[in-house]
Amino acid sequence: MSKRPHRGFTLIELMIVVAIIGILAAVAVPAFIDYMKRARVGEAQLMLNKISKSLKRVQGDVGSFPAGSGALLPIGSGGAGGLYCCGGTGGNTAGNINNKCAADPDSFKSDAGWAALEFSVDEPSQYEYSYSGDPSSPTAYAFGDVDCDGSAATWTLTMVKTSAGNPQGTIIPPPVGVY
């Protein structure tokens, strides 16, 4: 019987495998980070859609849109990384960066415009919201800097009455690539 020598991988083969994994990681990690940023913008769309539905309900009940003060809520700690970044920590006392504004539903209830819409943000959020109401064409905004790069993303909700008198909302996203 002849013995077969034990063969393993050569150093060159292992280096090639490590190089391939490195190249894949260099491509995959930035794509994954961009995907995560894009996934976070769903909050702004969801909340502005909720505001739009509330505006339609109020307009249907009382015949006009409610007045609003333009209060920016929930209030972030400001600075430290970027505009509307909620301070990078969002009230997290441990100092970990989570970039979320602390929930403050009582502030929404004490503001006349938000109270009329029965709208509040009850969980930590990536965005701060503002509502400027006028009886015929109110506007709501979502301001956020999800990646804390100092470039704020502004989502806009505009409401108008159609020629038939029905309220219609349009959500305008920020420019592509701004999170």
mmCIF file of N, CA and C in Angstrom, residues 23-157:
data_model
loop_
_atom_site.group_PDB
_atom_site.id
_atom_site.type_symbol
_atom_site.label_atom_id
_atom_site.label_comp_id
_atom_site.label_asym_id
_atom_site.label_seq_id
_atom_site.Cartn_x
_atom_site.Cartn_y
_atom_site.Cartn_z
ATOM 1 N N ILE A 23 -11.965 42.048 -1.366
ATOM 2 C CA ILE A 23 -12.584 42.789 -2.470
ATOM 3 C C ILE A 23 -14.100 42.763 -2.346
ATOM 4 N N LEU A 24 -14.664 41.623 -2.021
ATOM 5 C CA LEU A 24 -16.119 41.525 -1.841
ATOM 6 C C LEU A 24 -16.590 42.415 -0.701
ATOM 7 N N ALA A 25 -15.836 42.431 0.406
ATOM 8 C CA ALA A 25 -16.206 43.267 1.550
ATOM 9 C C ALA A 25 -16.116 44.746 1.183
ATOM 10 N N ALA A 26 -15.105 45.127 0.410
ATOM 11 C CA ALA A 26 -14.951 46.532 0.013
ATOM 12 C C ALA A 26 -16.124 47.006 -0.830
ATOM 13 N N VAL A 27 -16.740 46.114 -1.566
ATOM 14 C CA VAL A 27 -17.900 46.462 -2.385
ATOM 15 C C VAL A 27 -19.193 46.368 -1.565
ATOM 16 N N ALA A 28 -19.302 45.346 -0.742
ATOM 17 C CA ALA A 28 -20.553 45.073 -0.030
ATOM 18 C C ALA A 28 -20.815 46.026 1.132
ATOM 19 N N VAL A 29 -19.804 46.393 1.900
ATOM 20 C CA VAL A 29 -20.023 47.221 3.090
ATOM 21 C C VAL A 29 -20.589 48.598 2.732
ATOM 22 N N PRO A 30 -20.015 49.349 1.788
ATOM 23 C CA PRO A 30 -20.631 50.644 1.444
ATOM 24 C C PRO A 30 -22.053 50.495 0.895
ATOM 25 N N ALA A 31 -22.294 49.457 0.120
ATOM 26 C CA ALA A 31 -23.650 49.242 -0.397
ATOM 27 C C ALA A 31 -24.623 48.953 0.739
ATOM 28 N N PHE A 32 -24.188 48.193 1.723
ATOM 29 C CA PHE A 32 -25.034 47.877 2.870
ATOM 30 C C PHE A 32 -25.328 49.132 3.689
ATOM 31 N N ILE A 33 -24.320 49.970 3.907
ATOM 32 C CA ILE A 33 -24.511 51.202 4.674
ATOM 33 C C ILE A 33 -25.495 52.118 3.956
ATOM 34 N N ASP A 34 -25.359 52.243 2.627
ATOM 35 C CA ASP A 34 -26.296 53.063 1.860
ATOM 36 C C ASP A 34 -27.703 52.492 1.940
ATOM 37 N N TYR A 35 -27.830 51.193 1.884
ATOM 38 C CA TYR A 35 -29.136 50.541 2.008
ATOM 39 C C TYR A 35 -29.767 50.850 3.368
ATOM 40 N N MET A 36 -28.970 50.811 4.427
ATOM 41 C CA MET A 36 -29.480 51.098 5.768
ATOM 42 C C MET A 36 -29.963 52.547 5.868
ATOM 43 N N LYS A 37 -29.228 53.476 5.267
ATOM 44 C CA LYS A 37 -29.649 54.884 5.282
ATOM 45 C C LYS A 37 -30.975 55.049 4.555
ATOM 46 N N ARG A 38 -31.087 54.422 3.393
ATOM 47 C CA ARG A 38 -32.330 54.532 2.626
ATOM 48 C C ARG A 38 -33.503 53.901 3.370
ATOM 49 N N ALA A 39 -33.241 52.861 4.132
ATOM 50 C CA ALA A 39 -34.314 52.199 4.876
ATOM 51 C C ALA A 39 -34.859 53.106 5.977
ATOM 52 N N ARG A 40 -34.015 53.957 6.535
ATOM 53 C CA ARG A 40 -34.433 54.827 7.633
ATOM 54 C C ARG A 40 -35.353 55.954 7.181
ATOM 55 N N VAL A 41 -35.339 56.298 5.904
ATOM 56 C CA VAL A 41 -36.183 57.391 5.438
ATOM 57 C C VAL A 41 -37.655 56.998 5.413
ATOM 58 N N GLY A 42 -37.947 55.734 5.586
ATOM 59 C CA GLY A 42 -39.336 55.278 5.620
ATOM 60 C C GLY A 42 -40.129 55.931 6.726
ATOM 61 N N GLU A 43 -39.453 56.299 7.825
ATOM 62 C CA GLU A 43 -40.141 56.943 8.936
ATOM 63 C C GLU A 43 -40.770 58.259 8.497
ATOM 64 N N ALA A 44 -40.034 59.078 7.762
ATOM 65 C CA ALA A 44 -40.547 60.380 7.328
ATOM 66 C C ALA A 44 -41.774 60.200 6.435
ATOM 67 N N GLN A 45 -41.699 59.277 5.499
ATOM 68 C CA GLN A 45 -42.835 59.030 4.608
ATOM 69 C C GLN A 45 -44.053 58.556 5.402
ATOM 70 N N LEU A 46 -43.834 57.649 6.332
ATOM 71 C CA LEU A 46 -44.931 57.100 7.127
ATOM 72 C C LEU A 46 -45.604 58.185 7.966
ATOM 73 N N MET A 47 -44.797 58.997 8.643
ATOM 74 C CA MET A 47 -45.368 60.032 9.516
ATOM 75 C C MET A 47 -46.062 61.133 8.712
ATOM 76 N N LEU A 48 -45.477 61.530 7.588
ATOM 77 C CA LEU A 48 -46.144 62.549 6.772
ATOM 78 C C LEU A 48 -47.440 62.012 6.168
ATOM 79 N N ASN A 49 -47.467 60.743 5.842
ATOM 80 C CA ASN A 49 -48.706 60.124 5.361
ATOM 81 C C ASN A 49 -49.758 60.125 6.476
ATOM 82 N N LYS A 50 -49.328 59.877 7.695
ATOM 83 C CA LYS A 50 -50.236 59.908 8.846
ATOM 84 C C LYS A 50 -50.782 61.322 9.052
ATOM 85 N N ILE A 51 -49.918 62.327 8.915
ATOM 86 C CA ILE A 51 -50.355 63.718 9.033
ATOM 87 C C ILE A 51 -51.356 64.050 7.923
ATOM 88 N N SER A 52 -51.096 63.580 6.706
ATOM 89 C CA SER A 52 -51.998 63.819 5.576
ATOM 90 C C SER A 52 -53.390 63.247 5.858
ATOM 91 N N LYS A 53 -53.425 62.043 6.384
ATOM 92 C CA LYS A 53 -54.725 61.433 6.700
ATOM 93 C C LYS A 53 -55.448 62.205 7.787
ATOM 94 N N SER A 54 -54.702 62.693 8.786
ATOM 95 C CA SER A 54 -55.316 63.495 9.846
ATOM 96 C C SER A 54 -55.865 64.803 9.289
ATOM 97 N N LEU A 55 -55.108 65.429 8.392
ATOM 98 C CA LEU A 55 -55.582 66.671 7.777
ATOM 99 C C LEU A 55 -56.854 66.446 6.973
ATOM 100 N N LYS A 56 -56.914 65.346 6.241
ATOM 101 C CA LYS A 56 -58.123 65.023 5.475
ATOM 102 C C LYS A 56 -59.313 64.800 6.402
ATOM 103 N N ARG A 57 -59.073 64.119 7.519
ATOM 104 C CA ARG A 57 -60.152 63.863 8.476
ATOM 105 C C ARG A 57 -60.664 65.164 9.077
ATOM 106 N N VAL A 58 -59.744 66.021 9.526
ATOM 107 C CA VAL A 58 -60.146 67.295 10.144
ATOM 108 C C VAL A 58 -60.878 68.170 9.128
ATOM 109 N N GLN A 59 -60.372 68.233 7.918
ATOM 110 C CA GLN A 59 -61.021 69.048 6.889
ATOM 111 C C GLN A 59 -62.428 68.526 6.606
ATOM 112 N N GLY A 60 -62.579 67.215 6.617
ATOM 113 C CA GLY A 60 -63.902 66.640 6.405
ATOM 114 C C GLY A 60 -64.849 66.909 7.562
ATOM 115 N N ASP A 61 -64.321 66.943 8.790
ATOM 116 C CA ASP A 61 -65.159 67.178 9.979
ATOM 117 C C ASP A 61 -65.570 68.635 10.137
ATOM 118 N N VAL A 62 -64.628 69.566 9.957
ATOM 119 C CA VAL A 62 -64.919 70.971 10.243
ATOM 120 C C VAL A 62 -64.937 71.870 9.005
ATOM 121 N N GLY A 63 -64.551 71.345 7.845
ATOM 122 C CA GLY A 63 -64.621 72.120 6.611
ATOM 123 C C GLY A 63 -63.370 72.915 6.271
ATOM 124 N N SER A 64 -62.385 72.927 7.155
ATOM 125 C CA SER A 64 -61.129 73.612 6.847
ATOM 126 C C SER A 64 -59.990 72.905 7.571
ATOM 127 N N PHE A 65 -58.782 73.214 7.149
ATOM 128 C CA PHE A 65 -57.612 72.633 7.797
ATOM 129 C C PHE A 65 -57.326 73.400 9.093
ATOM 130 N N PRO A 66 -56.787 72.737 10.104
ATOM 131 C CA PRO A 66 -56.514 73.430 11.367
ATOM 132 C C PRO A 66 -55.316 74.377 11.250
ATOM 133 N N ALA A 67 -55.344 75.422 12.075
ATOM 134 C CA ALA A 67 -54.207 76.343 12.138
ATOM 135 C C ALA A 67 -53.060 75.622 12.829
ATOM 136 N N GLY A 68 -51.857 75.993 12.481
ATOM 137 C CA GLY A 68 -50.683 75.377 13.095
ATOM 138 C C GLY A 68 -49.611 76.392 13.358
ATOM 139 N N SER A 69 -48.838 76.156 14.386
ATOM 140 C CA SER A 69 -47.832 77.115 14.820
ATOM 141 C C SER A 69 -46.481 76.929 14.155
ATOM 142 N N GLY A 70 -46.266 75.781 13.545
ATOM 143 C CA GLY A 70 -44.958 75.511 12.970
ATOM 144 C C GLY A 70 -43.973 74.966 13.977
ATOM 145 N N ALA A 71 -44.443 74.550 15.158
ATOM 146 C CA ALA A 71 -43.550 74.031 16.196
ATOM 147 C C ALA A 71 -42.785 72.818 15.692
ATOM 148 N N LEU A 72 -41.481 72.808 15.900
ATOM 149 C CA LEU A 72 -40.614 71.707 15.491
ATOM 150 C C LEU A 72 -40.519 70.725 16.655
ATOM 151 N N LEU A 73 -41.108 69.536 16.473
ATOM 152 C CA LEU A 73 -41.147 68.538 17.543
ATOM 153 C C LEU A 73 -40.826 67.155 16.986
ATOM 154 N N PRO A 74 -40.326 66.215 17.752
ATOM 155 C CA PRO A 74 -39.764 66.401 19.083
ATOM 156 C C PRO A 74 -38.461 67.189 18.986
ATOM 157 N N ILE A 75 -38.137 67.898 20.030
ATOM 158 C CA ILE A 75 -36.965 68.762 20.022
ATOM 159 C C ILE A 75 -35.716 67.930 20.253
ATOM 160 N N GLY A 76 -34.809 67.969 19.288
ATOM 161 C CA GLY A 76 -33.529 67.275 19.430
ATOM 162 C C GLY A 76 -32.574 68.117 20.245
ATOM 163 N N SER A 77 -31.463 67.519 20.625
ATOM 164 C CA SER A 77 -30.502 68.258 21.433
ATOM 165 C C SER A 77 -29.633 69.179 20.595
ATOM 166 N N GLY A 78 -29.732 69.098 19.268
ATOM 167 C CA GLY A 78 -29.046 70.020 18.371
ATOM 168 C C GLY A 78 -27.536 69.878 18.358
ATOM 169 N N GLY A 79 -26.904 70.315 17.305
ATOM 170 C CA GLY A 79 -25.444 70.320 17.202
ATOM 171 C C GLY A 79 -24.837 68.934 17.150
ATOM 172 N N ALA A 80 -23.609 68.810 17.594
ATOM 173 C CA ALA A 80 -22.863 67.550 17.689
ATOM 174 C C ALA A 80 -23.024 66.656 16.477
ATOM 175 N N GLY A 81 -22.555 67.089 15.363
ATOM 176 C CA GLY A 81 -22.553 66.217 14.202
ATOM 177 C C GLY A 81 -23.318 66.759 13.021
ATOM 178 N N GLY A 82 -24.401 67.413 13.233
ATOM 179 C CA GLY A 82 -25.138 67.905 12.083
ATOM 180 C C GLY A 82 -26.468 68.491 12.469
ATOM 181 N N LEU A 83 -27.025 69.250 11.562
ATOM 182 C CA LEU A 83 -28.328 69.841 11.734
ATOM 183 C C LEU A 83 -29.382 68.740 11.750
ATOM 184 N N TYR A 84 -30.305 68.804 12.683
ATOM 185 C CA TYR A 84 -31.386 67.831 12.811
ATOM 186 C C TYR A 84 -30.881 66.405 13.041
ATOM 187 N N CYS A 85 -29.715 66.278 13.605
ATOM 188 C CA CYS A 85 -29.151 64.965 13.909
ATOM 189 C C CYS A 85 -29.555 64.540 15.323
ATOM 190 N N CYS A 86 -30.342 65.351 16.001
ATOM 191 C CA CYS A 86 -30.747 65.112 17.389
ATOM 192 C C CYS A 86 -29.528 64.968 18.296
ATOM 193 N N GLY A 87 -28.463 65.651 17.965
ATOM 194 C CA GLY A 87 -27.279 65.653 18.801
ATOM 195 C C GLY A 87 -26.422 64.419 18.664
ATOM 196 N N GLY A 88 -26.811 63.519 17.801
ATOM 197 C CA GLY A 88 -26.039 62.296 17.631
ATOM 198 C C GLY A 88 -26.345 61.256 18.678
ATOM 199 N N THR A 89 -26.866 61.684 19.831
ATOM 200 C CA THR A 89 -27.184 60.717 20.885
ATOM 201 C C THR A 89 -28.673 60.655 21.159
ATOM 202 N N GLY A 90 -29.404 61.685 20.823
ATOM 203 C CA GLY A 90 -30.859 61.669 20.978
ATOM 204 C C GLY A 90 -31.336 61.422 22.391
ATOM 205 N N GLY A 91 -30.636 61.966 23.368
ATOM 206 C CA GLY A 91 -31.055 61.799 24.751
ATOM 207 C C GLY A 91 -30.567 60.518 25.376
ATOM 208 N N ASN A 92 -29.753 59.757 24.687
ATOM 209 C CA ASN A 92 -29.194 58.528 25.239
ATOM 210 C C ASN A 92 -28.102 58.905 26.232
ATOM 211 N N THR A 93 -28.326 58.687 27.511
ATOM 212 C CA THR A 93 -27.385 59.126 28.541
ATOM 213 C C THR A 93 -26.083 58.348 28.546
ATOM 214 N N ALA A 94 -26.061 57.186 27.942
ATOM 215 C CA ALA A 94 -24.830 56.409 27.895
ATOM 216 C C ALA A 94 -23.844 56.992 26.885
ATOM 217 N N GLY A 95 -24.295 57.933 26.054
ATOM 218 C CA GLY A 95 -23.426 58.565 25.078
ATOM 219 C C GLY A 95 -23.270 57.772 23.791
ATOM 220 N N ASN A 96 -23.973 56.664 23.682
ATOM 221 C CA ASN A 96 -23.896 55.888 22.443
ATOM 222 C C ASN A 96 -24.623 56.644 21.341
ATOM 223 N N ILE A 97 -24.067 56.613 20.153
ATOM 224 C CA ILE A 97 -24.724 57.304 19.037
ATOM 225 C C ILE A 97 -25.848 56.428 18.516
ATOM 226 N N ASN A 98 -27.057 56.939 18.639
ATOM 227 C CA ASN A 98 -28.200 56.244 18.054
ATOM 228 C C ASN A 98 -28.992 57.175 17.149
ATOM 229 N N ASN A 99 -28.628 58.464 17.142
ATOM 230 C CA ASN A 99 -29.209 59.449 16.240
ATOM 231 C C ASN A 99 -30.735 59.472 16.275
ATOM 232 N N LYS A 100 -31.312 59.331 17.427
ATOM 233 C CA LYS A 100 -32.761 59.391 17.520
ATOM 234 C C LYS A 100 -33.175 60.471 18.505
ATOM 235 N N CYS A 101 -34.214 61.200 18.132
ATOM 236 C CA CYS A 101 -34.796 62.189 19.031
ATOM 237 C C CYS A 101 -35.633 61.446 20.060
ATOM 238 N N ALA A 102 -35.517 61.834 21.298
ATOM 239 C CA ALA A 102 -36.306 61.203 22.349
ATOM 240 C C ALA A 102 -37.786 61.512 22.122
ATOM 241 N N ALA A 103 -38.627 60.535 22.358
ATOM 242 C CA ALA A 103 -40.074 60.714 22.195
ATOM 243 C C ALA A 103 -40.585 61.698 23.240
ATOM 244 N N ASP A 104 -41.500 62.564 22.838
ATOM 245 C CA ASP A 104 -42.076 63.551 23.755
ATOM 246 C C ASP A 104 -43.530 63.821 23.348
ATOM 247 N N PRO A 105 -44.418 62.839 23.554
ATOM 248 C CA PRO A 105 -45.804 63.017 23.110
ATOM 249 C C PRO A 105 -46.523 64.179 23.795
ATOM 250 N N ASP A 106 -46.120 64.530 25.021
ATOM 251 C CA ASP A 106 -46.784 65.631 25.723
ATOM 252 C C ASP A 106 -46.571 66.972 25.022
ATOM 253 N N SER A 107 -45.401 67.168 24.389
ATOM 254 C CA SER A 107 -45.158 68.410 23.651
ATOM 255 C C SER A 107 -46.108 68.528 22.467
ATOM 256 N N PHE A 108 -46.389 67.418 21.805
ATOM 257 C CA PHE A 108 -47.328 67.438 20.682
ATOM 258 C C PHE A 108 -48.739 67.774 21.175
ATOM 259 N N LYS A 109 -49.122 67.219 22.324
ATOM 260 C CA LYS A 109 -50.471 67.458 22.859
ATOM 261 C C LYS A 109 -50.654 68.893 23.319
ATOM 262 N N SER A 110 -49.563 69.552 23.764
ATOM 263 C CA SER A 110 -49.680 70.926 24.251
ATOM 264 C C SER A 110 -49.636 71.951 23.111
ATOM 265 N N ASP A 111 -49.267 71.553 21.901
ATOM 266 C CA ASP A 111 -49.256 72.452 20.748
ATOM 267 C C ASP A 111 -50.620 72.382 20.058
ATOM 268 N N ALA A 112 -51.250 73.537 19.837
ATOM 269 C CA ALA A 112 -52.612 73.576 19.293
ATOM 270 C C ALA A 112 -52.728 72.910 17.922
ATOM 271 N N GLY A 113 -51.763 73.161 17.039
ATOM 272 C CA GLY A 113 -51.826 72.580 15.695
ATOM 273 C C GLY A 113 -51.722 71.068 15.712
ATOM 274 N N TRP A 114 -50.743 70.558 16.461
ATOM 275 C CA TRP A 114 -50.577 69.099 16.545
ATOM 276 C C TRP A 114 -51.756 68.460 17.280
ATOM 277 N N ALA A 115 -52.270 69.134 18.316
ATOM 278 C CA ALA A 115 -53.406 68.584 19.067
ATOM 279 C C ALA A 115 -54.643 68.488 18.174
ATOM 280 N N ALA A 116 -54.855 69.487 17.314
ATOM 281 C CA ALA A 116 -56.011 69.452 16.407
ATOM 282 C C ALA A 116 -55.913 68.275 15.445
ATOM 283 N N LEU A 117 -54.671 67.900 15.089
ATOM 284 C CA LEU A 117 -54.473 66.768 14.186
ATOM 285 C C LEU A 117 -54.446 65.430 14.922
ATOM 286 N N GLU A 118 -54.423 65.499 16.244
ATOM 287 C CA GLU A 118 -54.291 64.293 17.073
ATOM 288 C C GLU A 118 -53.065 63.488 16.629
ATOM 289 N N PHE A 119 -51.962 64.201 16.407
ATOM 290 C CA PHE A 119 -50.723 63.587 15.947
ATOM 291 C C PHE A 119 -49.647 63.754 17.004
ATOM 292 N N SER A 120 -48.888 62.702 17.219
ATOM 293 C CA SER A 120 -47.700 62.784 18.073
ATOM 294 C C SER A 120 -46.753 61.660 17.688
ATOM 295 N N VAL A 121 -45.502 61.840 18.051
ATOM 296 C CA VAL A 121 -44.489 60.813 17.833
ATOM 297 C C VAL A 121 -44.237 60.189 19.198
ATOM 298 N N ASP A 122 -44.623 58.932 19.340
ATOM 299 C CA ASP A 122 -44.584 58.270 20.637
ATOM 300 C C ASP A 122 -43.351 57.414 20.858
ATOM 301 N N GLU A 123 -42.484 57.311 19.864
ATOM 302 C CA GLU A 123 -41.266 56.504 19.977
ATOM 303 C C GLU A 123 -40.078 57.354 19.550
ATOM 304 N N PRO A 124 -38.865 56.991 19.952
ATOM 305 C CA PRO A 124 -37.696 57.736 19.458
ATOM 306 C C PRO A 124 -37.713 57.775 17.929
ATOM 307 N N SER A 125 -37.374 58.944 17.372
ATOM 308 C CA SER A 125 -37.509 59.119 15.927
ATOM 309 C C SER A 125 -36.248 59.688 15.297
ATOM 310 N N GLN A 126 -36.097 59.456 14.019
ATOM 311 C CA GLN A 126 -34.975 59.966 13.243
ATOM 312 C C GLN A 126 -35.232 61.395 12.757
ATOM 313 N N TYR A 127 -36.485 61.827 12.792
ATOM 314 C CA TYR A 127 -36.860 63.109 12.212
ATOM 315 C C TYR A 127 -37.573 63.979 13.232
ATOM 316 N N GLU A 128 -37.513 65.294 12.970
ATOM 317 C CA GLU A 128 -38.291 66.269 13.720
ATOM 318 C C GLU A 128 -39.351 66.795 12.760
ATOM 319 N N TYR A 129 -40.544 67.103 13.283
ATOM 320 C CA TYR A 129 -41.676 67.446 12.437
ATOM 321 C C TYR A 129 -42.186 68.849 12.732
ATOM 322 N N SER A 130 -42.634 69.518 11.676
ATOM 323 C CA SER A 130 -43.176 70.861 11.796
ATOM 324 C C SER A 130 -44.456 70.929 10.964
ATOM 325 N N TYR A 131 -45.439 71.680 11.484
ATOM 326 C CA TYR A 131 -46.704 71.844 10.770
ATOM 327 C C TYR A 131 -47.061 73.318 10.744
ATOM 328 N N SER A 132 -47.226 73.849 9.551
ATOM 329 C CA SER A 132 -47.661 75.233 9.386
ATOM 330 C C SER A 132 -49.027 75.197 8.726
ATOM 331 N N GLY A 133 -50.034 75.453 9.522
ATOM 332 C CA GLY A 133 -51.393 75.323 9.009
ATOM 333 C C GLY A 133 -51.978 76.633 8.564
ATOM 334 N N ASP A 134 -52.743 76.525 7.522
ATOM 335 C CA ASP A 134 -53.588 77.631 7.101
ATOM 336 C C ASP A 134 -54.848 76.983 6.558
ATOM 337 N N PRO A 135 -55.979 77.660 6.649
ATOM 338 C CA PRO A 135 -57.252 77.021 6.323
ATOM 339 C C PRO A 135 -57.368 76.417 4.926
ATOM 340 N N SER A 136 -56.551 76.890 3.970
ATOM 341 C CA SER A 136 -56.715 76.371 2.613
ATOM 342 C C SER A 136 -55.556 75.502 2.124
ATOM 343 N N SER A 137 -54.335 75.744 2.598
ATOM 344 C CA SER A 137 -53.201 74.955 2.091
ATOM 345 C C SER A 137 -52.101 74.806 3.145
ATOM 346 N N PRO A 138 -52.288 73.896 4.092
ATOM 347 C CA PRO A 138 -51.262 73.690 5.115
ATOM 348 C C PRO A 138 -50.064 72.905 4.569
ATOM 349 N N THR A 139 -48.968 72.995 5.290
ATOM 350 C CA THR A 139 -47.743 72.299 4.913
ATOM 351 C C THR A 139 -47.132 71.662 6.157
ATOM 352 N N ALA A 140 -46.638 70.452 5.998
ATOM 353 C CA ALA A 140 -45.933 69.776 7.088
ATOM 354 C C ALA A 140 -44.548 69.381 6.582
ATOM 355 N N TYR A 141 -43.591 69.378 7.499
ATOM 356 C CA TYR A 141 -42.212 69.054 7.138
ATOM 357 C C TYR A 141 -41.656 67.988 8.068
ATOM 358 N N ALA A 142 -40.753 67.198 7.527
ATOM 359 C CA ALA A 142 -39.956 66.265 8.336
ATOM 360 C C ALA A 142 -38.500 66.620 8.070
ATOM 361 N N PHE A 143 -37.788 67.021 9.120
ATOM 362 C CA PHE A 143 -36.384 67.392 9.011
ATOM 363 C C PHE A 143 -35.548 66.333 9.705
ATOM 364 N N GLY A 144 -34.515 65.851 9.033
ATOM 365 C CA GLY A 144 -33.654 64.862 9.663
ATOM 366 C C GLY A 144 -32.294 64.790 9.008
ATOM 367 N N ASP A 145 -31.330 64.344 9.776
ATOM 368 C CA ASP A 145 -29.981 64.099 9.273
ATOM 369 C C ASP A 145 -29.599 62.704 9.755
ATOM 370 N N VAL A 146 -30.093 61.699 9.066
ATOM 371 C CA VAL A 146 -29.959 60.306 9.485
ATOM 372 C C VAL A 146 -28.511 59.888 9.650
ATOM 373 N N ASP A 147 -27.634 60.359 8.772
ATOM 374 C CA ASP A 147 -26.229 59.950 8.856
ATOM 375 C C ASP A 147 -25.347 60.975 9.569
ATOM 376 N N CYS A 148 -25.939 62.024 10.148
ATOM 377 C CA CYS A 148 -25.219 63.050 10.922
ATOM 378 C C CYS A 148 -24.040 63.635 10.158
ATOM 379 N N ASP A 149 -24.226 63.886 8.865
ATOM 380 C CA ASP A 149 -23.135 64.451 8.078
ATOM 381 C C ASP A 149 -23.270 65.958 7.898
ATOM 382 N N GLY A 150 -24.247 66.576 8.561
ATOM 383 C CA GLY A 150 -24.455 68.015 8.464
ATOM 384 C C GLY A 150 -25.337 68.420 7.301
ATOM 385 N N SER A 151 -25.815 67.470 6.530
ATOM 386 C CA SER A 151 -26.690 67.743 5.395
ATOM 387 C C SER A 151 -28.089 67.238 5.731
ATOM 388 N N ALA A 152 -28.974 68.164 6.064
ATOM 389 C CA ALA A 152 -30.318 67.794 6.493
ATOM 390 C C ALA A 152 -31.200 67.419 5.309
ATOM 391 N N ALA A 153 -31.983 66.384 5.500
ATOM 392 C CA ALA A 153 -32.979 65.971 4.516
ATOM 393 C C ALA A 153 -34.310 66.593 4.918
ATOM 394 N N THR A 154 -34.973 67.233 3.981
ATOM 395 C CA THR A 154 -36.265 67.858 4.254
ATOM 396 C C THR A 154 -37.330 67.208 3.383
ATOM 397 N N TRP A 155 -38.288 66.584 4.048
ATOM 398 C CA TRP A 155 -39.453 66.018 3.378
ATOM 399 C C TRP A 155 -40.587 67.025 3.549
ATOM 400 N N THR A 156 -41.380 67.225 2.513
ATOM 401 C CA THR A 156 -42.448 68.219 2.557
ATOM 402 C C THR A 156 -43.778 67.580 2.186
ATOM 403 N N LEU A 157 -44.796 67.883 2.970
ATOM 404 C CA LEU A 157 -46.167 67.475 2.668
ATOM 405 C C LEU A 157 -46.957 68.735 2.367
#
